PDB file of C-alpha atoms in Angstrom:
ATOM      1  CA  UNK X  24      29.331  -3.588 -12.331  1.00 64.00           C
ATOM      2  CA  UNK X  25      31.193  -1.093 -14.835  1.00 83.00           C
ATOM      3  CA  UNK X  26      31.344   2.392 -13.809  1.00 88.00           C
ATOM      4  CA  UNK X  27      29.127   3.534 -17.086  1.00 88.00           C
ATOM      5  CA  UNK X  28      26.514   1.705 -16.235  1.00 90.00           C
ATOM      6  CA  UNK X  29      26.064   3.190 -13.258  1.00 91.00           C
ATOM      7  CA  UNK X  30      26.146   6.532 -14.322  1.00 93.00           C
ATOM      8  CA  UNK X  31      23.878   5.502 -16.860  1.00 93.00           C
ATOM      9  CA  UNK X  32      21.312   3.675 -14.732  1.00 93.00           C
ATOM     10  CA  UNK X  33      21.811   6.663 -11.956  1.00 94.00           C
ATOM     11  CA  UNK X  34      20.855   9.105 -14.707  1.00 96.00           C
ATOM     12  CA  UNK X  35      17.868   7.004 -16.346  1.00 95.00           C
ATOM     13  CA  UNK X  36      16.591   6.643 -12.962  1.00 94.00           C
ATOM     14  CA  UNK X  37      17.109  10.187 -11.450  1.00 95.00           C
ATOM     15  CA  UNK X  38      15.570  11.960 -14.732  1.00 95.00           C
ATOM     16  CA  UNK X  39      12.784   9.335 -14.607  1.00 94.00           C
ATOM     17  CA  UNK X  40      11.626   9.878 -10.510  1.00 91.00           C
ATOM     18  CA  UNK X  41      11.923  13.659 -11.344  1.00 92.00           C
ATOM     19  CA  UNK X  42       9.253  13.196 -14.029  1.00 92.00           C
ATOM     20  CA  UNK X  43       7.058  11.856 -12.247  1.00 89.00           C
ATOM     21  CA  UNK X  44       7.020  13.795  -9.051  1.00 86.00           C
ATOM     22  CA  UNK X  45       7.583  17.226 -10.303  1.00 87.00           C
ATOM     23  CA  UNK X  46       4.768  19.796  -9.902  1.00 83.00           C
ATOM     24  CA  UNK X  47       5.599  21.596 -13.746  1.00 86.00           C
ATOM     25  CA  UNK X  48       4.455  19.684 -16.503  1.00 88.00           C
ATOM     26  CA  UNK X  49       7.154  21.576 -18.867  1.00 91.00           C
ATOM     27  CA  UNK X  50       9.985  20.128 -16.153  1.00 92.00           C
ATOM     28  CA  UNK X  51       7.981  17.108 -15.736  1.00 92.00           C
ATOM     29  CA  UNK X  52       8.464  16.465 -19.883  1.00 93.00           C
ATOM     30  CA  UNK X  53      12.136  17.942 -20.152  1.00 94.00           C
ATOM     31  CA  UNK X  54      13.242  15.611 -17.499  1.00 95.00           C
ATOM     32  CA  UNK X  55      11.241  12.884 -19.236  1.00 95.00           C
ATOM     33  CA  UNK X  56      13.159  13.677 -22.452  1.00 95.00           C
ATOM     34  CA  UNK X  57      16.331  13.108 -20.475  1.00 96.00           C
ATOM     35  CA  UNK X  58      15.503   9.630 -19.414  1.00 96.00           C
ATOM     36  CA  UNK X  59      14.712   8.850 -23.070  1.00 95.00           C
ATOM     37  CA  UNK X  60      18.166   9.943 -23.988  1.00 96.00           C
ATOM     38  CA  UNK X  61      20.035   8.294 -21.227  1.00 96.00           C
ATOM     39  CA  UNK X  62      17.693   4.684 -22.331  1.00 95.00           C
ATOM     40  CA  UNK X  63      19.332   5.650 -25.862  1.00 95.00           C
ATOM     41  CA  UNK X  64      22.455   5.996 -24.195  1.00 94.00           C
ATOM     42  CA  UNK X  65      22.212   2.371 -22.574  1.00 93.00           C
ATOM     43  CA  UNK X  66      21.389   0.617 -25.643  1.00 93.00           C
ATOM     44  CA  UNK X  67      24.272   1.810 -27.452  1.00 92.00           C
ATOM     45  CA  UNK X  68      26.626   1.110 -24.635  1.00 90.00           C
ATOM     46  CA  UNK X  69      24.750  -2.641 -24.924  1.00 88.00           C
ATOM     47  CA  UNK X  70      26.101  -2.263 -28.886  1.00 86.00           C
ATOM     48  CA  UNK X  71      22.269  -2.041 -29.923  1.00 87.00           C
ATOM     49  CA  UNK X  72      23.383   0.686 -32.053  1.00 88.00           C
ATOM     50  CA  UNK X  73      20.574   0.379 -34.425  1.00 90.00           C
ATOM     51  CA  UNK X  74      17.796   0.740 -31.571  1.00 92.00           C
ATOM     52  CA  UNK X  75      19.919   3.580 -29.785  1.00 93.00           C
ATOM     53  CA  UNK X  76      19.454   5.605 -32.945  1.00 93.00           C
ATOM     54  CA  UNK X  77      16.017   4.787 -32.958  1.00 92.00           C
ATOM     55  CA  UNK X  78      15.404   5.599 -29.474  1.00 93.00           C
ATOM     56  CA  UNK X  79      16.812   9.125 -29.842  1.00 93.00           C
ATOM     57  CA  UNK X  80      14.975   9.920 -33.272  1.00 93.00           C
ATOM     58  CA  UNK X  81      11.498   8.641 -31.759  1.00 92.00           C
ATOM     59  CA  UNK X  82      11.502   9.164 -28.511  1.00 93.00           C
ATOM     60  CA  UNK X  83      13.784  12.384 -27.851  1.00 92.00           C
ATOM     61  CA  UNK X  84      12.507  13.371 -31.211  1.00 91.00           C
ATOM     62  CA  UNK X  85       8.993  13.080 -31.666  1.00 91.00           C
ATOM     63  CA  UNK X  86       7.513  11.661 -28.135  1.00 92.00           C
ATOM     64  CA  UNK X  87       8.833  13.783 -26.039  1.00 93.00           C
ATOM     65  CA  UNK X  88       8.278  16.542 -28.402  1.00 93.00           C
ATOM     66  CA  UNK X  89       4.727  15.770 -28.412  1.00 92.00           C
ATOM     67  CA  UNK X  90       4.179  15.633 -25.072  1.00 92.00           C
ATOM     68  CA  UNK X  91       5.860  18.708 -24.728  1.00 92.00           C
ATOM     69  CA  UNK X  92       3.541  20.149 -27.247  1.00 91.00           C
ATOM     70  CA  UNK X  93       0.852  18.997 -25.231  1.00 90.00           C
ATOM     71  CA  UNK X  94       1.534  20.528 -22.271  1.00 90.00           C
ATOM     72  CA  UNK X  95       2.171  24.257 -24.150  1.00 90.00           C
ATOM     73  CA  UNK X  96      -1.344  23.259 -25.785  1.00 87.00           C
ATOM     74  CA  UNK X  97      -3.259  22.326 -22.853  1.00 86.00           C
ATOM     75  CA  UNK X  98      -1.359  24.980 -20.900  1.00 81.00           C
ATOM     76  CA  UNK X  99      -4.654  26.672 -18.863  1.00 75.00           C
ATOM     77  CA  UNK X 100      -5.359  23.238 -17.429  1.00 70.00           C
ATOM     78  CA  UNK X 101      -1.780  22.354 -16.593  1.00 69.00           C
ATOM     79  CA  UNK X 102      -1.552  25.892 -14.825  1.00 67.00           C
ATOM     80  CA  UNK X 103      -5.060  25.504 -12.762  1.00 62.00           C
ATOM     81  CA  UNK X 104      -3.848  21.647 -11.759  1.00 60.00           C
ATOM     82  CA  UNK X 105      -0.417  23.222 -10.715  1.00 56.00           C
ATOM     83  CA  UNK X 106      -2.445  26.121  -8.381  1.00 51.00           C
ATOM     84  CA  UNK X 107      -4.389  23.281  -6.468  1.00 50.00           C
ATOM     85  CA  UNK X 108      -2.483  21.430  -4.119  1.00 49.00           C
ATOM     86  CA  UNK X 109      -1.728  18.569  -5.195  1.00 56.00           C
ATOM     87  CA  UNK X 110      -3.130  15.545  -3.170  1.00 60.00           C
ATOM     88  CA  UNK X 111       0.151  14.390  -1.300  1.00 70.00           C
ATOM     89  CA  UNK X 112      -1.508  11.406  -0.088  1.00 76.00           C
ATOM     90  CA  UNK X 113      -2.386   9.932  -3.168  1.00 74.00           C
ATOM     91  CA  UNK X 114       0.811  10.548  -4.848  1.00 77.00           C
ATOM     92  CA  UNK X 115       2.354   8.768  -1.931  1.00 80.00           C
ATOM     93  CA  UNK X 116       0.009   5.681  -2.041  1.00 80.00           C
ATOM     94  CA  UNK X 117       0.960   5.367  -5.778  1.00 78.00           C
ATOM     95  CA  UNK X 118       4.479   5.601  -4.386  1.00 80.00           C
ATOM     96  CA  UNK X 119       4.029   2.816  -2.062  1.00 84.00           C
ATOM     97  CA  UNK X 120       2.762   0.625  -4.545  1.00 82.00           C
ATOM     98  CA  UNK X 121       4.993   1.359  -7.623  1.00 79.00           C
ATOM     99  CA  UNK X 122       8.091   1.090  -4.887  1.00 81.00           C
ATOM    100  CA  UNK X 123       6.823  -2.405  -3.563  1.00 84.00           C
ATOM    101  CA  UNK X 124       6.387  -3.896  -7.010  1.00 82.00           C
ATOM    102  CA  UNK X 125       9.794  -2.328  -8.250  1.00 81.00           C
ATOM    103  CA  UNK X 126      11.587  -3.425  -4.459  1.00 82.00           C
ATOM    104  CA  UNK X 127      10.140  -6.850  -4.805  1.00 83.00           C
ATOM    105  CA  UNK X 128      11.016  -7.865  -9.025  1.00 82.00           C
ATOM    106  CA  UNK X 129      14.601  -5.571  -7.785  1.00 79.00           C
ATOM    107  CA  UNK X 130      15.394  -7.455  -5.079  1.00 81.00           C
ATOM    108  CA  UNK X 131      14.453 -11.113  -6.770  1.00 80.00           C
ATOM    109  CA  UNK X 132      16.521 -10.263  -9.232  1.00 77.00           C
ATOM    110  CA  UNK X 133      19.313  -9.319  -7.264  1.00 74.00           C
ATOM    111  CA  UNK X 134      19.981 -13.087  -5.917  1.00 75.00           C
ATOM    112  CA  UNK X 135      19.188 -14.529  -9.359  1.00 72.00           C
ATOM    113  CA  UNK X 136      22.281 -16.206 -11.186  1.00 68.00           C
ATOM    114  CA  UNK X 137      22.147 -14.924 -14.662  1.00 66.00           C
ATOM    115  CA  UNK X 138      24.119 -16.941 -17.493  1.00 65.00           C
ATOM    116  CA  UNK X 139      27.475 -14.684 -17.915  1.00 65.00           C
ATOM    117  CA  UNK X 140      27.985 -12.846 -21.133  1.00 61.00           C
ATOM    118  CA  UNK X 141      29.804 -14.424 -23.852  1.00 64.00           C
ATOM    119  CA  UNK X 142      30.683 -11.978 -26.154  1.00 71.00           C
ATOM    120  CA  UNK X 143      28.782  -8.770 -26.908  1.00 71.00           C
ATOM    121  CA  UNK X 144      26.498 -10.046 -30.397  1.00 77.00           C
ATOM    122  CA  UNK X 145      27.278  -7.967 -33.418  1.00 77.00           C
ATOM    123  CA  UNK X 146      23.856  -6.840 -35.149  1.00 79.00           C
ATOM    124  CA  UNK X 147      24.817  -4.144 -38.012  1.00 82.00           C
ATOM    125  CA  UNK X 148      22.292  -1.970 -38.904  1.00 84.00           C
ATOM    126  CA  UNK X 149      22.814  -3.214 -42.610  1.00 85.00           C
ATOM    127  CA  UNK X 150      22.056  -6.777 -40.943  1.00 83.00           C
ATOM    128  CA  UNK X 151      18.949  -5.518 -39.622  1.00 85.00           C
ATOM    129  CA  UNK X 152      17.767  -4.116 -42.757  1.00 85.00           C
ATOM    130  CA  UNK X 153      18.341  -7.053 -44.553  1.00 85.00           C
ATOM    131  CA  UNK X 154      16.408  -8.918 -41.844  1.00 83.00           C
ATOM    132  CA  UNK X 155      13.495  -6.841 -41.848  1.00 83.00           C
ATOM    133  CA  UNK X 156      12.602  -7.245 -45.696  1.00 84.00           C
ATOM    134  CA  UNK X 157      14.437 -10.945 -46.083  1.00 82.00           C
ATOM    135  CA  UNK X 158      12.386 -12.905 -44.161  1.00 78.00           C
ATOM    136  CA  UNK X 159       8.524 -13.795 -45.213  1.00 81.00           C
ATOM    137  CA  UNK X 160       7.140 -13.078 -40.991  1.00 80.00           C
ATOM    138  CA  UNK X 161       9.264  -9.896 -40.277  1.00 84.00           C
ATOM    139  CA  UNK X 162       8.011  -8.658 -44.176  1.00 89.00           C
ATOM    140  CA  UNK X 163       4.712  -9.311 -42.795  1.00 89.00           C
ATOM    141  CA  UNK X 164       5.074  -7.433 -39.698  1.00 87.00           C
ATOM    142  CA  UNK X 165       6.833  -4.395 -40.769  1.00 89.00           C
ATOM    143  CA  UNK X 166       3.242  -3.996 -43.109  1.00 91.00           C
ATOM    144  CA  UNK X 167       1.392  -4.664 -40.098  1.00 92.00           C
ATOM    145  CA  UNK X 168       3.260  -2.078 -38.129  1.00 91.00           C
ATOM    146  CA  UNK X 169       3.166   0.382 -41.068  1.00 92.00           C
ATOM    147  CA  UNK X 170      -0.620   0.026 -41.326  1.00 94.00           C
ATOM    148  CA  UNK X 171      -1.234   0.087 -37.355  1.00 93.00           C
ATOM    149  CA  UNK X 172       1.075   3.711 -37.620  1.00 92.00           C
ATOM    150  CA  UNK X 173      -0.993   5.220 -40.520  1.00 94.00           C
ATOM    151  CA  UNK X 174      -4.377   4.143 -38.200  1.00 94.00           C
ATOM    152  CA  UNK X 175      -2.779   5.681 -35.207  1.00 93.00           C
ATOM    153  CA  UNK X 176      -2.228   8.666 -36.881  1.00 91.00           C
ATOM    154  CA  UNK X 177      -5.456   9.003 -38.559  1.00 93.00           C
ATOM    155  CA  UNK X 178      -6.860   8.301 -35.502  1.00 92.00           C
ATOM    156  CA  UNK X 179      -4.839  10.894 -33.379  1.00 90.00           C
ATOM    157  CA  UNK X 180      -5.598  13.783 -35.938  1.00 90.00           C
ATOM    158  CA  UNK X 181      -9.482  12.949 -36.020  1.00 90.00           C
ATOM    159  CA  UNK X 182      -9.326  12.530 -31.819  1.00 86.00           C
ATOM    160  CA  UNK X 183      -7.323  16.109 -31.680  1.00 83.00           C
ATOM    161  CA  UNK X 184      -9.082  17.849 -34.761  1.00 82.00           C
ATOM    162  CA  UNK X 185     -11.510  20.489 -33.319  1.00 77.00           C
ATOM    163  CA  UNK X 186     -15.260  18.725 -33.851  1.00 69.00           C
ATOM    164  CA  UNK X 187     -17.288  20.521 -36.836  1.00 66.00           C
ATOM    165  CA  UNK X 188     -21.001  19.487 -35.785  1.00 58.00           C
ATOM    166  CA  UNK X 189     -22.198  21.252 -38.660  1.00 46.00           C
ATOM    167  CA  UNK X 190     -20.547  20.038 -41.760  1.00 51.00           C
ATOM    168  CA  UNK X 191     -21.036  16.533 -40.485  1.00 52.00           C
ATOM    169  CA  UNK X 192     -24.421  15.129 -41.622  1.00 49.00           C
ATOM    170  CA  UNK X 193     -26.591  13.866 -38.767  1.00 45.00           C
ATOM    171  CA  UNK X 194     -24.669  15.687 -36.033  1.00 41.00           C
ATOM    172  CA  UNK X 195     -26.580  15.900 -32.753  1.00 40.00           C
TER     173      UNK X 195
ATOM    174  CA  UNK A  14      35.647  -4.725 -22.082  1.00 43.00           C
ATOM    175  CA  UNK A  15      32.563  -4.407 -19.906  1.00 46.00           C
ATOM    176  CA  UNK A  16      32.629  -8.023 -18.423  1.00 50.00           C
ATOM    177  CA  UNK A  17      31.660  -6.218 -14.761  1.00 55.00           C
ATOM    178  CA  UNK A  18      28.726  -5.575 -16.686  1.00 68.00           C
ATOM    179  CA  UNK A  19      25.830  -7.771 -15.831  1.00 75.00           C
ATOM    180  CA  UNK A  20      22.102  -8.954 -17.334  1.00 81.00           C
ATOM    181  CA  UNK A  21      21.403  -8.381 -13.701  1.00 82.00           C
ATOM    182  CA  UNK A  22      22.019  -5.049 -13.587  1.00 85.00           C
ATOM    183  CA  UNK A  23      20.558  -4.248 -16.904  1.00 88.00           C
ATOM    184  CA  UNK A  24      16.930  -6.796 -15.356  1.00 87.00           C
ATOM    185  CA  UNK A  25      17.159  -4.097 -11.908  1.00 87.00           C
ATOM    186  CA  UNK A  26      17.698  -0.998 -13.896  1.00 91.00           C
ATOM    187  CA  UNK A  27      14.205  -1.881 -15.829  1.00 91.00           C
ATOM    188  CA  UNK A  28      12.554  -3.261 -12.712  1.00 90.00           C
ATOM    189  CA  UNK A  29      13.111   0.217 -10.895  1.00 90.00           C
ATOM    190  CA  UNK A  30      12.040   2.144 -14.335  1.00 93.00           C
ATOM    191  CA  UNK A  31       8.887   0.389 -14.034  1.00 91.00           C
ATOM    192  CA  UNK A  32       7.847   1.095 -11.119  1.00 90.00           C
ATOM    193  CA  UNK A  33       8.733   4.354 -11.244  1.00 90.00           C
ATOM    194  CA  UNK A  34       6.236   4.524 -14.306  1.00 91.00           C
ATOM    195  CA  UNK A  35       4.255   2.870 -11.976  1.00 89.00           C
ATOM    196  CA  UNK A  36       4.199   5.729  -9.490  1.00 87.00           C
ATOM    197  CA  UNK A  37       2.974   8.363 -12.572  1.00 88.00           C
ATOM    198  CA  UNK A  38       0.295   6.105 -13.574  1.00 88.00           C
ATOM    199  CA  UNK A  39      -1.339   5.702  -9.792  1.00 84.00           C
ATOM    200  CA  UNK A  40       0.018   8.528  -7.836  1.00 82.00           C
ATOM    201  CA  UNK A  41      -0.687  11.683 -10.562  1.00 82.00           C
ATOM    202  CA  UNK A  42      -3.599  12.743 -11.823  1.00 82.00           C
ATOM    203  CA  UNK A  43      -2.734  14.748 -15.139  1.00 86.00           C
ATOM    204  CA  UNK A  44      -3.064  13.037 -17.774  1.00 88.00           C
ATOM    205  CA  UNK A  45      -0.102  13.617 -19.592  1.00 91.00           C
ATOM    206  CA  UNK A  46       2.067  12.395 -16.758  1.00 91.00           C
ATOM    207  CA  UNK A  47       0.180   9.352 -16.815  1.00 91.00           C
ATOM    208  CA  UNK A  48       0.753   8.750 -20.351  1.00 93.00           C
ATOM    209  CA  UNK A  49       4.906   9.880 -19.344  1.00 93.00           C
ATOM    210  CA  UNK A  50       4.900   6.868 -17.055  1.00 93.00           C
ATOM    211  CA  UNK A  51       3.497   4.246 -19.783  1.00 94.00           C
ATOM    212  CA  UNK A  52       6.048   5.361 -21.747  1.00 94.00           C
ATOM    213  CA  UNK A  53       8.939   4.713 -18.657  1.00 95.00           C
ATOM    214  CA  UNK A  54       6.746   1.538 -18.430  1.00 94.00           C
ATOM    215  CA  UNK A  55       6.827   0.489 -21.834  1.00 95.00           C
ATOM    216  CA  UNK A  56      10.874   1.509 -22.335  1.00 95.00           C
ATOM    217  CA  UNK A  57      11.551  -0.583 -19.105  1.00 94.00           C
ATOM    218  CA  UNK A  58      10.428  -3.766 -21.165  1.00 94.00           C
ATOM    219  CA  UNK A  59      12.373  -2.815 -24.364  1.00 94.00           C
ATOM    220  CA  UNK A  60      15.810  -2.339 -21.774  1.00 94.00           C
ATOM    221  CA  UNK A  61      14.518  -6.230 -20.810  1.00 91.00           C
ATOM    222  CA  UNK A  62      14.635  -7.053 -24.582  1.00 91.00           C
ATOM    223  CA  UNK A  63      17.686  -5.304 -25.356  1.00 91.00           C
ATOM    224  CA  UNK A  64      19.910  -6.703 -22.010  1.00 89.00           C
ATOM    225  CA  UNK A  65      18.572 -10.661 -23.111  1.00 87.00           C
ATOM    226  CA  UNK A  66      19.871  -9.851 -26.464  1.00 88.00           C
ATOM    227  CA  UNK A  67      22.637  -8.500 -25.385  1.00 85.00           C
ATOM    228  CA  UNK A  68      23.387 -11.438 -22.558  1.00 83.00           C
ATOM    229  CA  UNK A  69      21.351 -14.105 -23.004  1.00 79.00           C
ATOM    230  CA  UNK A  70      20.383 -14.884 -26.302  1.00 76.00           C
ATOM    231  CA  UNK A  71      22.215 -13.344 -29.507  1.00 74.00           C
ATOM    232  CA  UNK A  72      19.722 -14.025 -32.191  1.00 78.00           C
ATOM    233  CA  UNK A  73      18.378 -11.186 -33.898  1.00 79.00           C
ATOM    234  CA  UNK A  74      14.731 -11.910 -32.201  1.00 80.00           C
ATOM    235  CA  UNK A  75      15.698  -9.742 -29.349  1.00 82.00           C
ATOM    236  CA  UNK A  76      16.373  -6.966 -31.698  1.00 86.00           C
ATOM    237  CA  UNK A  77      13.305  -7.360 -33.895  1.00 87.00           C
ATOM    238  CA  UNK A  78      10.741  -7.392 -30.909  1.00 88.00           C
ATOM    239  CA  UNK A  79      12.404  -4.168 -29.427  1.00 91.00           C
ATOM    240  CA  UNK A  80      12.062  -2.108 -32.677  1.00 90.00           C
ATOM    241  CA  UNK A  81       8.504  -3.027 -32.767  1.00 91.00           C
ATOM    242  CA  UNK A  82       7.542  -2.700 -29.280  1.00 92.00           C
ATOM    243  CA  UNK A  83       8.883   1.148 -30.269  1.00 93.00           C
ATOM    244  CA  UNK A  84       6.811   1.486 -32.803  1.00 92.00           C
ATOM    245  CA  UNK A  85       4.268   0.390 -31.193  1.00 92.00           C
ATOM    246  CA  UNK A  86       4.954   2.506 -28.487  1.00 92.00           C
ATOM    247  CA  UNK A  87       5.084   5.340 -30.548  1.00 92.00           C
ATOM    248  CA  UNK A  88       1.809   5.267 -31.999  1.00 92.00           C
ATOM    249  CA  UNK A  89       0.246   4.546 -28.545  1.00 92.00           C
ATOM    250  CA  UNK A  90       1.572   8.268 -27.330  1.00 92.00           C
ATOM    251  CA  UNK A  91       0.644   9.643 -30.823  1.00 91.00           C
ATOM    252  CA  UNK A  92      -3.068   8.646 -29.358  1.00 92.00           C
ATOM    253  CA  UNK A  93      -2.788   9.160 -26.120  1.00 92.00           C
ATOM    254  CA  UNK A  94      -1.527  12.368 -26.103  1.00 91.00           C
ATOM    255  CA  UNK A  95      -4.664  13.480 -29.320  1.00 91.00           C
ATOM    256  CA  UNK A  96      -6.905  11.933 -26.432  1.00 89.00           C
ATOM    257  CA  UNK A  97      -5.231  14.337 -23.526  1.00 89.00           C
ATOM    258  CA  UNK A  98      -6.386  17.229 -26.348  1.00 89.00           C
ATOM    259  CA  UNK A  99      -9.391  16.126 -26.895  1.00 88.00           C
ATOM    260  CA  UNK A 100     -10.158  15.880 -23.352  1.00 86.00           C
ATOM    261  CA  UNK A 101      -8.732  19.351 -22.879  1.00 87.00           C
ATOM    262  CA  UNK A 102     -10.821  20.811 -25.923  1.00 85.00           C
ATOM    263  CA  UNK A 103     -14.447  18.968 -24.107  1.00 82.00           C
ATOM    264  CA  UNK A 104     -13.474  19.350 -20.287  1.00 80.00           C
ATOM    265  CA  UNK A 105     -11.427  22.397 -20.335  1.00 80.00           C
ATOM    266  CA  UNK A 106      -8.958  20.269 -17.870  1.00 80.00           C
ATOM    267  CA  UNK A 107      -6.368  17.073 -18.134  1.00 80.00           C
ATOM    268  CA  UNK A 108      -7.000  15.638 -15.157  1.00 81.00           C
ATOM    269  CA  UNK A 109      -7.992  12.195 -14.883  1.00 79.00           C
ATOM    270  CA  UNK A 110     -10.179  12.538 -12.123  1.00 76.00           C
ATOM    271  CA  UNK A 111     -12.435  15.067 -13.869  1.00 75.00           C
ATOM    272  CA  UNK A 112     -13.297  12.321 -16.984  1.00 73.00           C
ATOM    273  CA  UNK A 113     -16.669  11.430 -16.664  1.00 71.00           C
ATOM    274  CA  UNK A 114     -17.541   7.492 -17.024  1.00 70.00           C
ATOM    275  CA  UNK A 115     -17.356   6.415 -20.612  1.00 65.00           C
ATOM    276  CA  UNK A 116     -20.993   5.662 -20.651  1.00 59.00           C
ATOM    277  CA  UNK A 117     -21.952   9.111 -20.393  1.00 52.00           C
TER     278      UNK A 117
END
């Protein structure tokens, strides 16, 4: 296994376990954000170039960003959760599980012959752009996708937007 | 130049992201770090899209499902994360064993 790799995959994975078990949400997202980048990092050592700069716009961009943003917004709550011990046992259950699952897919794979690489495929991101709007299925789901984001959105806004009882007719 | 480099190693690297997601989503009880570890989760499949792609089978399907599965991805925190809010703005907390049954 190349030596990149494995700093890549050590960093994915170290970021990514120090999200999760952290006790500060703020560390809990910044280390997330890392995990995103080093994910971005992989794909463009796999010469996904296109989906590398996609994975840093959206997710070091505007996920983790968000769920930074959530954590400054909800930051009361986040504060009160972090004063209360947090229930070790649980968090070690999870652990169990998550680890057995991971362990058992991990170590299947690790005896499992994969067909050797060829060459590394060239994909251009002109190539991809041409593929997206060529092609009558991948026309069809880019609208899909656009339409599903504009919902989401909507959705999100109305969800977050404080509730106005009172200049909605029929409200409680 | 990286023929060490394996679609083994790429299929482990995702295995062990997802069930580190896996921890968030049973062993933590804020929301938000729930919704962190879908998001590990749901990256972990796009790293199995991108290493068959990369290995296994050069056509540009590989590519096209992992671009969607981001967007897809995407909007599913944009909603999440309004819910967390939400949440916060009703319950005055973000943790998900406070939420009260949806029948309430």
């Amino acid at each position: 296994m190349s030596i990149p790799f494995l700093i890549i995959a050590a960093v994915i994975l170290a970021s990514a376990w120090a999200a999760v078990s952290l006790r500060n949400l703020v560390h809990c997202g910044l280390c997330a954000a890392l995990s995103f980048l080093a994910t971005g990092t992989l794909y463009l050592y796999l010469n996904a170039e296109f989906l590398g700069l996609v994975q840093l716009m959206v997710y070091v961009g505007a996920v983790a960003v968000l769920i930074l943003f959530t954590v400054l917004l909800t930051r009361p709550a986040t504060e009160a959760a972090d004063a209360v011990p947090t229930k070790r046992p649980a968090f070690w259950k999870g652990a169990l599980i998550a680890i057995t699952v991971g362990g058992a897919v991990a170590s299947c794979l690790a005896v499992y012959a994969a067909p050797k690489a060829s060459t590394a495929p060239e994909l251009s991101i002109q190539e991809i752009g041409r593929l997206l709007t060529a092609s009558q299925q991948n026309v069809l789901a880019l609208i899909i996708v656009a339409l599903l984001m504009t919902t989401a959105l909507i959705g999100a806004l109305l969800l977050a937007a404080p509730a106005e009882e009172d200049t909605k007719g029929g409200g409680a | 130049m990286n023929d060490a480099l394996t679609l083994n190693g790429c299929l482990i690297l995702s295995a062990l992201l997802f069930g580190i997601g896996l921890v968030a989503v049973f062993g933590r009880r804020s929301a938000i770090l729930v919704l962190i570890g879908i998001e590990f989760m749901l990256n972990a499949a796009v790293i199995n899209f991108v290493a068959f792609w990369r290995f296994a089978h050069p056509s540009s399907d590989g590519m096209m499902f992992s671009i969607f599965a981001i967007a897809v991805a995407a909007a599913e925190a944009g909603v999440g994360l309004a819910l967390v809010i939400a949440l916060y703005r009703h319950r005055r907390s973000v943790r998900i064993d406070e939420i009260p049954p949806a029948s309430e």
